[in-house]
Coordinates of C-alpha atoms and ligand atoms in Angstrom, one line a residue:
M1 CA 89.1 271.8 114.9
S2 CA 90.0 272.6 111.3
F3 CA 91.1 269.7 109.0
A4 CA 94.6 271.2 108.8
A5 CA 94.8 271.3 112.6
L6 CA 93.6 267.7 112.7
V7 CA 96.3 266.6 110.3
R8 CA 98.9 268.3 112.4
Q9 CA 97.7 266.5 115.5
L10 CA 97.7 263.2 113.6
R11 CA 101.3 263.7 112.5
K12 CA 102.3 264.1 116.1
I13 CA 100.8 260.6 116.8
L14 CA 101.9 258.8 113.7
G15 CA 105.0 260.7 112.6
D16 CA 105.3 262.5 109.3
D17 CA 105.5 259.3 107.3
G18 CA 102.3 258.0 108.9
V19 CA 100.0 260.5 107.3
L20 CA 99.3 261.2 103.6
H21 CA 97.4 264.4 102.9
R22 CA 98.7 265.7 99.5
R23 CA 96.2 265.3 96.7
E24 CA 98.6 263.3 94.5
D25 CA 99.1 260.8 97.3
L26 CA 95.4 260.5 98.1
L27 CA 94.4 259.6 94.6
L28 CA 95.6 256.0 95.1
Y29 CA 93.1 255.7 97.9
E30 CA 90.1 257.1 95.9
Y31 CA 88.9 253.6 94.9
D32 CA 88.9 249.9 95.8
A33 CA 88.2 247.1 93.3
G34 CA 84.5 248.0 93.1
F35 CA 82.7 250.6 91.0
S36 CA 82.7 253.8 93.1
R37 CA 85.2 256.6 93.8
G38 CA 85.7 259.0 96.7
L39 CA 88.8 261.1 97.5
P40 CA 89.7 260.9 101.2
G41 CA 90.9 264.0 103.2
A42 CA 93.9 262.0 104.6
V43 CA 95.3 258.5 104.8
L44 CA 96.7 257.2 108.1
F45 CA 99.1 254.3 108.8
P46 CA 98.9 253.3 112.4
R47 CA 101.3 250.7 113.8
T48 CA 99.6 249.9 117.2
T49 CA 96.2 249.6 118.7
A50 CA 97.1 252.5 121.0
Q51 CA 97.6 254.7 117.9
V52 CA 94.2 253.6 116.5
V53 CA 92.6 254.6 119.9
E54 CA 94.3 258.1 119.7
I55 CA 93.1 258.5 116.1
M56 CA 89.5 257.7 117.1
K57 CA 89.7 260.2 120.0
L58 CA 90.8 263.0 117.6
A59 CA 88.3 262.0 114.9
N60 CA 85.5 262.3 117.5
Q61 CA 86.8 265.7 118.6
A62 CA 86.9 267.0 115.0
G63 CA 83.7 265.2 114.0
V64 CA 85.5 263.6 111.0
S65 CA 84.6 260.2 109.6
V66 CA 87.0 257.2 109.6
V67 CA 87.1 254.4 107.1
P68 CA 89.2 251.3 107.9
R69 CA 91.1 249.8 104.9
G70 CA 93.0 246.6 104.3
A71 CA 94.3 246.0 100.7
G72 CA 91.5 247.8 99.0
T73 CA 90.5 244.7 97.0
G74 CA 86.9 244.9 98.2
L75 CA 84.3 244.8 95.5
S76 CA 81.5 246.9 97.0
G77 CA 83.1 250.2 97.7
G78 CA 83.5 249.6 101.4
A79 CA 87.0 251.0 101.9
I80 CA 86.3 254.4 100.2
S81 CA 85.7 257.6 102.0
R82 CA 82.5 259.2 100.8
D83 CA 82.9 262.5 102.6
A84 CA 86.6 263.4 102.4
G85 CA 87.3 261.8 105.8
L86 CA 90.2 259.8 107.2
I87 CA 91.3 256.4 105.8
L88 CA 92.9 254.1 108.3
A89 CA 95.2 251.9 106.3
F90 CA 96.5 248.7 108.0
S91 CA 99.5 248.0 105.8
R92 CA 101.9 248.6 108.7
M93 CA 99.9 246.5 111.2
N94 CA 100.8 243.3 109.3
C95 CA 102.5 241.0 111.9
I96 CA 101.6 237.4 112.8
L97 CA 101.7 237.8 116.5
E98 CA 101.4 234.2 117.6
I99 CA 101.1 230.7 116.0
D100 CA 99.8 228.2 118.5
L101 CA 99.7 224.9 116.6
A102 CA 98.7 222.9 119.7
S103 CA 95.5 224.9 119.9
Q104 CA 95.2 225.3 116.1
R105 CA 95.1 229.0 116.4
A106 CA 97.0 232.1 115.0
V107 CA 96.8 235.6 116.4
V108 CA 97.3 238.2 113.8
Q109 CA 97.2 242.0 113.1
P110 CA 94.5 243.0 110.6
G111 CA 97.0 243.9 107.8
V112 CA 98.3 240.4 107.4
V113 CA 97.8 239.2 103.8
N114 CA 95.5 236.1 103.7
L115 CA 98.0 233.9 101.8
E116 CA 100.9 234.8 104.0
L117 CA 99.3 233.2 107.0
T118 CA 98.9 229.9 105.1
R119 CA 102.5 230.2 103.9
A120 CA 103.7 230.7 107.5
V121 CA 102.1 227.4 108.7
E122 CA 101.9 225.1 105.7
R123 CA 105.2 223.4 106.4
E124 CA 103.7 222.3 109.7
G125 CA 100.7 220.8 107.9
Y126 CA 98.2 223.6 108.4
Y127 CA 96.5 226.4 106.5
F128 CA 94.0 229.2 106.8
A129 CA 90.9 227.8 105.2
P130 CA 89.0 231.0 103.9
D131 CA 90.6 231.5 100.5
P132 CA 89.2 234.4 98.4
S133 CA 90.5 234.4 94.9
S134 CA 92.2 237.7 95.9
Q135 CA 94.1 235.8 98.7
K136 CA 97.5 237.0 97.4
A137 CA 96.6 240.6 98.2
C138 CA 93.6 240.8 100.5
T139 CA 94.1 241.2 104.3
I140 CA 92.6 239.2 107.2
G141 CA 91.1 242.4 108.5
G142 CA 89.3 242.9 105.2
N143 CA 88.2 239.2 105.3
V144 CA 86.8 239.7 108.8
A145 CA 84.9 242.8 107.8
E146 CA 83.4 241.3 104.6
N147 CA 83.0 237.7 106.0
S148 CA 84.8 236.6 102.9
G149 CA 84.5 233.3 101.2
G150 CA 86.2 231.6 98.4
P151 CA 86.3 228.4 96.3
H152 CA 86.8 226.2 99.4
T153 CA 84.2 227.6 101.6
L154 CA 81.6 225.2 100.3
A155 CA 83.0 222.6 102.7
Y156 CA 84.8 224.7 105.2
G157 CA 82.5 227.8 105.7
V158 CA 83.2 231.5 105.3
T159 CA 85.4 233.6 107.5
V160 CA 83.0 233.7 110.5
N161 CA 83.5 230.0 110.9
H162 CA 87.3 230.6 111.4
V163 CA 87.5 233.6 113.7
T164 CA 87.3 232.9 117.5
G165 CA 88.6 236.2 118.9
L166 CA 88.9 239.9 118.2
E167 CA 90.3 243.0 119.7
V168 CA 88.1 245.8 118.4
V169 CA 88.4 249.6 118.8
L170 CA 84.9 251.1 119.0
P171 CA 84.1 254.4 117.2
D172 CA 84.2 256.2 120.6
A173 CA 87.8 254.8 121.1
R174 CA 86.9 252.2 123.8
V175 CA 88.7 248.8 123.2
L176 CA 86.8 245.5 123.4
H177 CA 88.3 242.1 123.7
L178 CA 85.9 239.5 122.3
G179 CA 86.2 235.7 122.4
G180 CA 89.7 234.2 122.4
K181 CA 91.3 230.9 121.4
A182 CA 88.5 228.8 122.8
A183 CA 85.9 227.5 120.4
H184 CA 82.9 229.0 122.1
A185 CA 82.5 232.2 124.2
A186 CA 79.7 232.9 126.8
G187 CA 77.1 235.6 126.4
Y188 CA 76.1 237.3 123.1
D189 CA 78.3 236.2 120.3
L190 CA 79.8 239.6 119.6
T191 CA 82.8 238.1 117.8
G192 CA 80.4 236.6 115.2
F193 CA 78.4 239.8 115.1
F194 CA 81.4 241.9 114.2
V195 CA 82.5 239.5 111.4
G196 CA 80.7 240.7 108.3
S197 CA 79.8 244.1 109.7
E198 CA 81.9 245.8 107.0
G199 CA 83.8 248.1 109.3
T200 CA 80.6 249.9 110.5
L201 CA 80.7 248.8 114.1
G202 CA 84.3 248.8 115.1
I203 CA 87.9 248.4 113.9
A204 CA 89.5 245.0 114.2
T205 CA 93.0 245.5 115.5
V206 CA 93.9 241.9 116.6
I207 CA 92.3 238.8 115.2
T208 CA 92.4 235.2 116.5
V209 CA 91.7 232.6 113.8
K210 CA 91.5 228.9 113.5
L211 CA 94.2 227.0 111.6
T212 CA 93.0 223.9 109.6
R213 CA 94.9 220.7 109.0
L214 CA 96.0 220.2 105.4
P215 CA 94.2 217.2 104.0
E216 CA 96.0 213.9 103.5
S217 CA 94.9 213.8 99.9
A218 CA 93.0 215.9 97.3
A219 CA 91.6 215.2 93.8
T220 CA 90.9 218.0 91.4
L221 CA 88.6 217.3 88.5
L222 CA 87.6 219.3 85.4
G223 CA 84.2 218.4 84.0
I224 CA 83.9 219.6 80.4
Y225 CA 80.4 220.3 78.9
N226 CA 78.9 221.2 75.6
T227 CA 76.2 223.4 77.3
I228 CA 76.1 225.5 80.3
D229 CA 72.7 223.9 81.3
D230 CA 74.4 220.5 81.5
A231 CA 77.1 221.9 83.8
A232 CA 74.5 223.7 86.0
N233 CA 72.4 220.5 86.2
T234 CA 75.5 218.6 87.4
V235 CA 75.9 221.0 90.3
V236 CA 72.5 220.0 91.5
A237 CA 73.1 216.3 90.8
I238 CA 76.4 216.2 92.8
T239 CA 74.8 217.6 96.0
A240 CA 71.7 215.5 95.4
A241 CA 74.0 212.4 95.4
G242 CA 75.1 213.4 99.0
I243 CA 78.6 214.6 98.1
T244 CA 79.9 217.9 99.4
P245 CA 83.1 218.7 97.4
A246 CA 85.6 221.0 99.0
A247 CA 85.1 223.2 95.9
L248 CA 82.7 223.3 93.0
E249 CA 83.3 226.2 90.6
M250 CA 82.0 227.0 87.2
L251 CA 83.2 229.0 84.2
D252 CA 81.0 229.5 81.2
G253 CA 82.3 228.8 77.7
W254 CA 82.9 232.4 76.6
T255 CA 84.7 233.2 79.9
L256 CA 86.9 230.1 79.8
R257 CA 88.1 231.0 76.4
V258 CA 89.1 234.5 77.6
V259 CA 90.8 233.0 80.6
E260 CA 92.6 230.4 78.6
E261 CA 94.1 233.0 76.3
A262 CA 95.6 234.7 79.3
A263 CA 96.3 232.0 81.9
H264 CA 96.9 228.9 79.7
A265 CA 95.3 226.6 82.2
G266 CA 94.4 223.9 79.8
Y267 CA 90.7 224.5 79.6
P268 CA 89.2 223.2 76.3
L269 CA 88.5 226.1 74.0
D270 CA 85.5 224.5 72.3
S271 CA 83.4 223.7 75.4
G272 CA 80.2 225.4 76.6
A273 CA 81.2 225.4 80.3
V274 CA 83.6 223.7 82.7
L275 CA 83.2 222.7 86.3
L276 CA 86.3 222.7 88.6
I277 CA 85.6 220.2 91.3
E278 CA 87.8 219.4 94.3
V279 CA 87.5 216.7 97.0
E280 CA 89.8 216.4 100.0
G281 CA 90.3 214.2 103.0
L282 CA 91.6 210.7 103.7
R283 CA 93.1 209.0 100.6
E284 CA 90.5 206.3 100.3
A285 CA 87.5 208.6 100.8
V286 CA 88.9 211.0 98.2
E287 CA 89.3 208.2 95.7
E288 CA 85.7 207.0 96.3
Q289 CA 84.3 210.5 96.0
A290 CA 86.3 211.4 92.9
A291 CA 84.9 208.3 91.2
A292 CA 81.4 209.1 92.3
I293 CA 81.7 212.6 91.0
E294 CA 83.0 211.5 87.7
R295 CA 80.0 209.2 87.3
V296 CA 77.6 212.0 88.1
C297 CA 79.3 214.3 85.6
L298 CA 79.0 211.8 82.8
Q299 CA 75.4 211.0 83.7
Q300 CA 74.7 214.7 83.3
K301 CA 76.2 214.7 79.8
A302 CA 79.8 215.8 80.6
R303 CA 81.7 215.4 77.4
E304 CA 84.8 214.4 79.4
V305 CA 86.1 214.5 82.9
R306 CA 89.8 215.2 83.4
R307 CA 91.7 214.6 86.7
A308 CA 94.9 216.5 87.7
R309 CA 97.6 213.9 88.0
S310 CA 100.1 216.0 89.9
A311 CA 100.4 219.0 92.2
A312 CA 101.5 221.0 89.1
E313 CA 98.5 220.0 87.1
R314 CA 96.2 220.8 90.0
E315 CA 97.8 224.2 90.4
L316 CA 97.4 224.9 86.7
L317 CA 93.7 224.2 86.8
W318 CA 93.3 226.5 89.7
K319 CA 95.4 229.2 88.1
G320 CA 92.7 229.6 85.5
R321 CA 90.0 230.1 88.1
K322 CA 92.0 232.3 90.4
N323 CA 93.1 234.6 87.5
A324 CA 89.7 234.7 85.8
F325 CA 88.7 238.2 86.7
A326 CA 92.1 239.6 85.8
S327 CA 91.9 237.8 82.5
L328 CA 88.6 239.5 81.7
G329 CA 90.3 242.8 82.5
R330 CA 92.3 242.4 79.3
L331 CA 89.1 242.8 77.3
S332 CA 87.6 245.8 78.7
S333 CA 88.5 249.1 80.5
S334 CA 86.1 248.3 83.3
Y335 CA 84.1 245.4 84.7
Y336 CA 81.4 245.2 87.3
T337 CA 81.3 242.0 89.3
Q338 CA 77.9 241.2 90.7
D339 CA 77.6 238.9 93.8
G340 CA 74.1 237.4 94.0
V341 CA 73.1 234.2 95.6
V342 CA 70.3 231.8 94.5
P343 CA 69.4 228.3 95.8
R344 CA 71.7 226.0 93.8
T345 CA 68.7 224.3 92.2
K346 CA 67.9 227.6 90.5
I347 CA 71.3 228.1 88.9
P348 CA 70.3 226.9 85.4
Q349 CA 67.4 229.3 85.1
T350 CA 69.4 232.2 86.7
L351 CA 72.2 231.8 84.1
R352 CA 69.6 231.9 81.3
F353 CA 68.2 235.1 82.9
V354 CA 71.7 236.6 83.1
D355 CA 72.2 235.9 79.4
E356 CA 68.8 237.6 78.6
V357 CA 69.9 240.6 80.7
G358 CA 73.1 240.9 78.7
K359 CA 71.1 240.9 75.4
K360 CA 68.6 243.4 76.8
Y361 CA 71.3 245.9 77.7
G362 CA 73.7 245.1 74.9
L363 CA 76.4 244.1 77.3
R364 CA 78.8 241.2 77.5
I365 CA 78.5 239.3 80.8
G366 CA 80.9 236.5 81.8
N367 CA 80.1 233.9 84.5
I368 CA 82.7 232.6 86.9
F369 CA 81.3 231.5 90.2
H370 CA 81.1 229.4 93.3
A371 CA 78.4 227.1 91.9
G372 CA 78.2 224.8 94.9
D373 CA 77.1 227.7 97.1
G374 CA 74.7 229.1 94.5
N375 CA 76.9 232.2 94.6
L376 CA 77.0 233.8 91.2
H377 CA 79.5 236.4 90.0
P378 CA 78.2 237.7 86.7
C379 CA 80.9 240.0 85.4
I380 CA 79.6 242.8 83.3
L381 CA 82.1 244.3 80.9
F382 CA 81.7 248.0 80.1
D383 CA 83.6 251.3 79.5
V384 CA 83.3 253.5 82.5
R385 CA 84.0 256.6 80.4
D386 CA 80.8 256.0 78.5
K387 CA 78.0 257.3 80.7
Q388 CA 75.2 255.5 78.9
Q389 CA 77.0 252.2 79.1
T390 CA 77.7 252.8 82.7
A391 CA 74.0 253.4 83.4
R392 CA 73.1 250.2 81.4
T393 CA 75.6 248.3 83.5
L394 CA 74.1 249.4 86.7
A395 CA 70.6 248.6 85.5
A396 CA 71.7 245.2 84.4
G397 CA 73.3 244.5 87.8
R398 CA 70.2 245.6 89.6
D399 CA 68.0 243.4 87.3
I400 CA 70.1 240.4 88.2
L401 CA 70.0 241.0 91.9
E402 CA 66.2 241.5 91.8
Y403 CA 65.9 238.2 90.1
C404 CA 68.1 236.5 92.7
I405 CA 65.9 237.9 95.5
S406 CA 62.7 236.8 93.6
L407 CA 64.0 233.2 93.7
G408 CA 64.6 233.3 97.4
G409 CA 68.3 234.3 97.1
T410 CA 70.2 237.2 98.5
L411 CA 72.2 240.4 97.6
T412 CA 75.7 239.2 98.5
G413 CA 77.4 235.9 99.0
E414 CA 80.8 237.3 100.0
H415 CA 81.6 240.7 98.6
G416 CA 79.5 242.7 101.0
I417 CA 76.9 245.5 100.6
G418 CA 79.3 248.4 101.0
M419 CA 78.2 251.6 99.4
E420 CA 77.2 250.0 96.1
K421 CA 74.2 248.0 97.3
S422 CA 73.2 249.8 100.5
N423 CA 70.2 251.2 98.9
F424 CA 69.1 247.8 97.7
M425 CA 68.8 246.5 101.3
P426 CA 65.1 247.3 101.6
M427 CA 64.5 245.0 98.5
L428 CA 65.5 242.2 100.8
F429 CA 64.5 243.3 104.3
S430 CA 61.3 244.5 105.8
E431 CA 61.1 248.0 107.4
E432 CA 61.2 246.3 110.9
N433 CA 64.3 244.4 110.0
M434 CA 65.9 247.6 108.7
E435 CA 65.0 249.4 111.9
V436 CA 66.6 246.8 114.1
M437 CA 69.8 246.9 112.0
Q438 CA 69.9 250.7 112.2
A439 CA 69.4 250.4 116.0
L440 CA 72.3 247.9 116.3
R441 CA 74.6 250.2 114.3
Q442 CA 73.4 253.1 116.4
A443 CA 74.4 251.3 119.6
F444 CA 78.0 250.9 118.5
N445 CA 78.4 253.8 116.2
P446 CA 76.0 256.5 117.4
R447 CA 77.6 259.4 115.6
G448 CA 77.9 257.5 112.4
L449 CA 81.6 258.5 112.2
L450 CA 82.9 255.0 111.4
N451 CA 82.5 254.0 107.8
P452 CA 79.4 256.1 107.2
M453 CA 77.0 255.5 104.3
K454 CA 78.0 251.9 103.9
L455 CA 75.9 248.7 104.4
L456 CA 72.6 250.4 105.4
P457 CA 70.7 252.9 103.3
T458 CA 71.4 256.5 103.6
T459 CA 67.8 257.6 103.9
R460 CA 64.9 256.3 106.0
G461 CA 62.2 253.7 105.3
C462 CA 61.3 252.1 102.0
R463 CA 61.9 255.3 100.1
E464 CA 65.5 254.3 99.7
L465 CA 64.4 252.0 96.9
R466 CA 63.9 255.2 94.8
T467 CA 67.1 257.0 95.7
P468 CA 69.8 257.2 93.1
L469 CA 72.0 254.1 93.1
M470 CA 75.4 255.7 93.2
P471 CA 75.4 259.4 93.1
R472 CA 79.2 259.7 93.3
V473 CA 80.2 257.4 90.5
V474 CA 82.9 259.2 88.5
A475 CA 83.0 258.3 84.9
Ligands
FAD501 C1 90.2 239.6 91.7 C2 89.4 239.6 93.0 C3 88.9 238.3 93.4 C4 88.1 238.3 94.6 N1 87.6 237.1 95.0 C5 86.9 237.0 96.2 C6 86.5 235.8 96.7 O1 86.7 234.7 96.1 N2 85.8 235.8 97.8 C7 85.5 236.9 98.5 O2 84.9 236.9 99.6 N3 86.0 238.1 98.1 C8 86.7 238.2 96.9 N4 87.1 239.4 96.5 C9 86.8 240.6 97.3 C10 87.8 241.1 98.3 O3 89.1 240.6 98.0 C11 87.4 240.6 99.7 O4 86.2 241.3 100.1 C12 88.5 240.9 100.8 O5 88.1 240.3 102.0 C13 88.8 242.4 101.0 O6 90.0 242.5 101.8 P1 90.8 243.8 101.8 O7 91.9 243.7 102.7 O8 91.2 244.2 100.4 O9 89.7 244.8 102.3 P2 89.4 246.3 101.8 O10 88.9 246.3 100.4 O11 90.5 247.2 102.1 O12 88.2 246.6 102.8 C14 87.0 245.9 102.7 C15 86.0 246.3 103.9 O13 86.6 245.9 105.1 C16 86.7 247.0 106.0 N5 87.9 246.8 106.8 C17 89.2 246.5 106.4 N6 90.0 246.3 107.4 C18 89.2 246.4 108.5 C19 89.5 246.3 109.9 N7 90.7 246.0 110.4 N8 88.5 246.5 110.8 C20 87.3 246.8 110.3 N9 86.9 246.9 109.0 C21 87.9 246.7 108.1 C22 86.7 248.2 105.1 O14 86.3 249.4 105.7 C23 85.8 247.8 104.0 O15 84.5 248.0 104.3 C24 87.8 239.5 95.3 C25 88.4 240.7 94.9 C26 89.1 240.7 93.7 C27 89.7 242.1 93.3

């Protein structure tokens, strides 16, 4: 079947307004929030699972690839078509199908925006705990595919800890129903297996998630430091003291000044680093923990510890953190956010290494990250139109990830592997591990039509280490 004939068939299923195929319309879907580019052949907007099934049947007949897409906020190039295939955009499958407060569950379509679910239940005293900083835009389908985290996942866990059921359309158009509202399902945990599979095994069309009770009380503290080392040492000291805050985030001094200029969150301009720390729970426990944290911060040479005294002050402190990447965007035409993880005891030395990498390549690198999880987000500022700078940026990103792995860390904490780090996978996994992962993908996605060239390397064996990092980066 020719591509033009495929588009005609797809328009019969989805209607004329359900298919974009003119170049000028497709340009908007050429990128996500990551580094890479790829122009799709067509973009489809299904409204029902039945339509997704019909699309997959046609894609199989035509031998054309399909890439699911939520809001396109992904940071690893997962929602991009690398071979001019079909993009399946979920913006019209965006209904909350059921809210079952008695069971503390919600059943949603994949295109529901993360924050909208919380907004729908917060008056009843509940929220959806996974809270990526992109929560105003990103979708729950995208969160499931990336196993997304966020500032509060230190205490509450990542998306996989909040998904109990899935309806999934397989690449061959069969429909699976996995799990449900119950906390545990029998047999292989296929629900857990699908979460974090980055749209390479199946398409989530209905998602059942846990709703979490809003805490009775919360305290938000800002630890202010003269040096980044003192702030990093505090992270280790807080957990060593047996305290697990709900959130423990860090911004380095240079970054917080940039953020402050844009967001006016009240971060002190002359500090070397700040820690944003939140504790939640029953009122008395919160008071005790907040006092203990303040003591630890001061022992670790915090210059000052401020506490938000109202909901408005708390929101303001978070505004800085949640808008941090956008604030950096004011300084540079492009930035590349890395997503490496190290054991949290290794944070101080890793931050020193990141600083050295910046000097080595002549690049400015800001650090805003989930310190409690050891999940670093060095943000490398560069100009994508400058090929040499782009190459240095990629090399710097790779050096940082290699260093994270050398310390016993990993390649991603929450942004996924996508197309940007797929060729790095053999740095982390043995050939046997890679073979088993390939076999699993093969079992669900034997023709490789669903989200090809993502997550796993594109060539075989350890040779991938030598393949070009991103052959299709457009400067
Ligand atoms: C400013 C900013 C801050 C961010 N902060 C965080 C953060 O704190 N924590 C975090 O984890 N991430 C963060 N991210 C990354 C991103 O927002 C998350 O990965 C998010 O979950 C992606 O959701 P999305 O709807 O945009 O998915 P997309 O980018 O559209 O897609 C992401 C992946 O999911 C797949 N996919 C989408 N829908 C489906 C589906 N229904 N079925 C199967 N596969 C599907 C796609 O194929 C792709 O591989 C941030 C991004 C930005 C731009």
